[in-house]
């Protein structure tokens, strides 16, 4: 439907004006006419009304038609104006055209002129409306963000807007008349020619992506629409996709960051009921064992369970209610029911108005850390209550940690100890000696030694025992150790030493006081035996010998039970052979099965061996042969000969000495020791043989314990007695 046309007819003859209005309304479909009888009235009507066209006479009093035209053009440059006059001339027509008249028509007789005028009016208005529409479109095109161009049938630009030219780095004027190939690289030209243009030719439209070429030689991705007009021109609309591609790449990167983040990430929607999850990343699925499809749309509380404490849950609820971030740690449960400690941070994502748009959740499994914290707390508690001082110091000698017992022992506080130097507390050290002491340690080495510390409050020196280990923590070396106040132990040791010295002195006095009359008695008895032959003399001699043996064993027991302070490397086989020669072994045989090197006091170890050898001979032999020197057999691989000087006669005992795991043994092939007697054999005075003092095995036990060894008795390989010594340091 054609839009209505409103016309203002200006003519000084009112009858003519009304007649013209009547015919135009009749002849012109949709034309309505208003009239004015002067130019001034006409201007007023134009200014206050809305007209699509002005029809004016030429000759009018005051202002004629040309002058009215000029006045209208000043204010309404594109308003259609038709000069309709009965007194026209070429001069008038020329002036009218110069003034910008739209059309010129002379009045004539008959009614046909009104039909002609109506046509002229309609054509003028339609042209004006079309031009206005075109201008509006061009203005829209010029202000459009998309680049728009028009190509003629030869492919040359006949129009480009500013945005289009800017995309390719040109001014619009530079592109007019250029071929479209100007703005595409060679390979893209082939694509456009071979694919795009044929589609446009067939379908009149194409939409896709192409690669544009800028004036500086760079290319960019573009969204491209090509359409064909009725006249055969091509309208091209282009939008640069670089930013969108960049945003898409950025979004993809963000998606990857979220999905591949080492912690669980969730997004919840506060606008929906119960804050349901709308996103979870891959790590969250791994952490909880739930697939995203199962939990999207649910509240994250499904992770809570039987042992989830209420306090952290309440803290999260309060933060959500206030729209504030919060971090808590709580016990959560995986899909399979296993527990884990979850370090949870939730934070609001706000929109421009400060309203919570999303809730972000960050979740991390800290179970191992919580376990370490518990272990560390238990360790720290243990260290604090271990009952001894504990401290650590670094390579500079600075104390980095000290427990309360350490501080109390030294009469100070932990705060004052921290960062102090160890030589400030140990008068036996200074900075130089500390460096040498530090460098003497190997990684992992532990040493125990006695030293002296000085109390901070009184300056008193206290004896201490320290156990120090060289360790490395996070690539930093430390010494960690314990310190024990051994003041009481030292006093006890000194008291024991004094008692030992008194006992030794007492034993010497007793030995001297007893041996002197014993020697006199033995001498008198021998003189008596020279003068008289009496059956009473042998028993008396045996009794005196027994007294001498008791005195010797008592003195040995008193002296040999002292603690062994220093040891040396000793060949057990060689010492066994020497001891065998010193003992009265008769026709017995010694077999040295192994020859380990052990740490011992040689003289006191010899006493052990001699007592064991005598014990074996006394309880295992049936003869009193004295061929001891020739009865030593070396090595378990030696073959015994049948010569009289190499083998004891029938009934003589065989003794073996060898190594065990962590010690050595001495065994014989005699009758052995009944199990009922084994607990008491090491007691002083215990003996099953006539004439024995009963101190021999007691001496063995005392010397073993003085070394820190343990001696036990069991059955030998051949049924005799086997004495095993453990806790012995054996060199490898």
mmCIF file of C-alpha atoms in Angstrom, residues 68-69 393:
data_model
loop_
_atom_site.group_PDB
_atom_site.id
_atom_site.type_symbol
_atom_site.label_atom_id
_atom_site.label_comp_id
_atom_site.label_asym_id
_atom_site.label_seq_id
_atom_site.Cartn_x
_atom_site.Cartn_y
_atom_site.Cartn_z
ATOM 1 C CA UNK A 68 8.888 31.199 -2.050
ATOM 2 C CA UNK A 69 10.969 28.376 -3.549
ATOM 3 C CA UNK A 393 71.836 -26.930 65.160
#
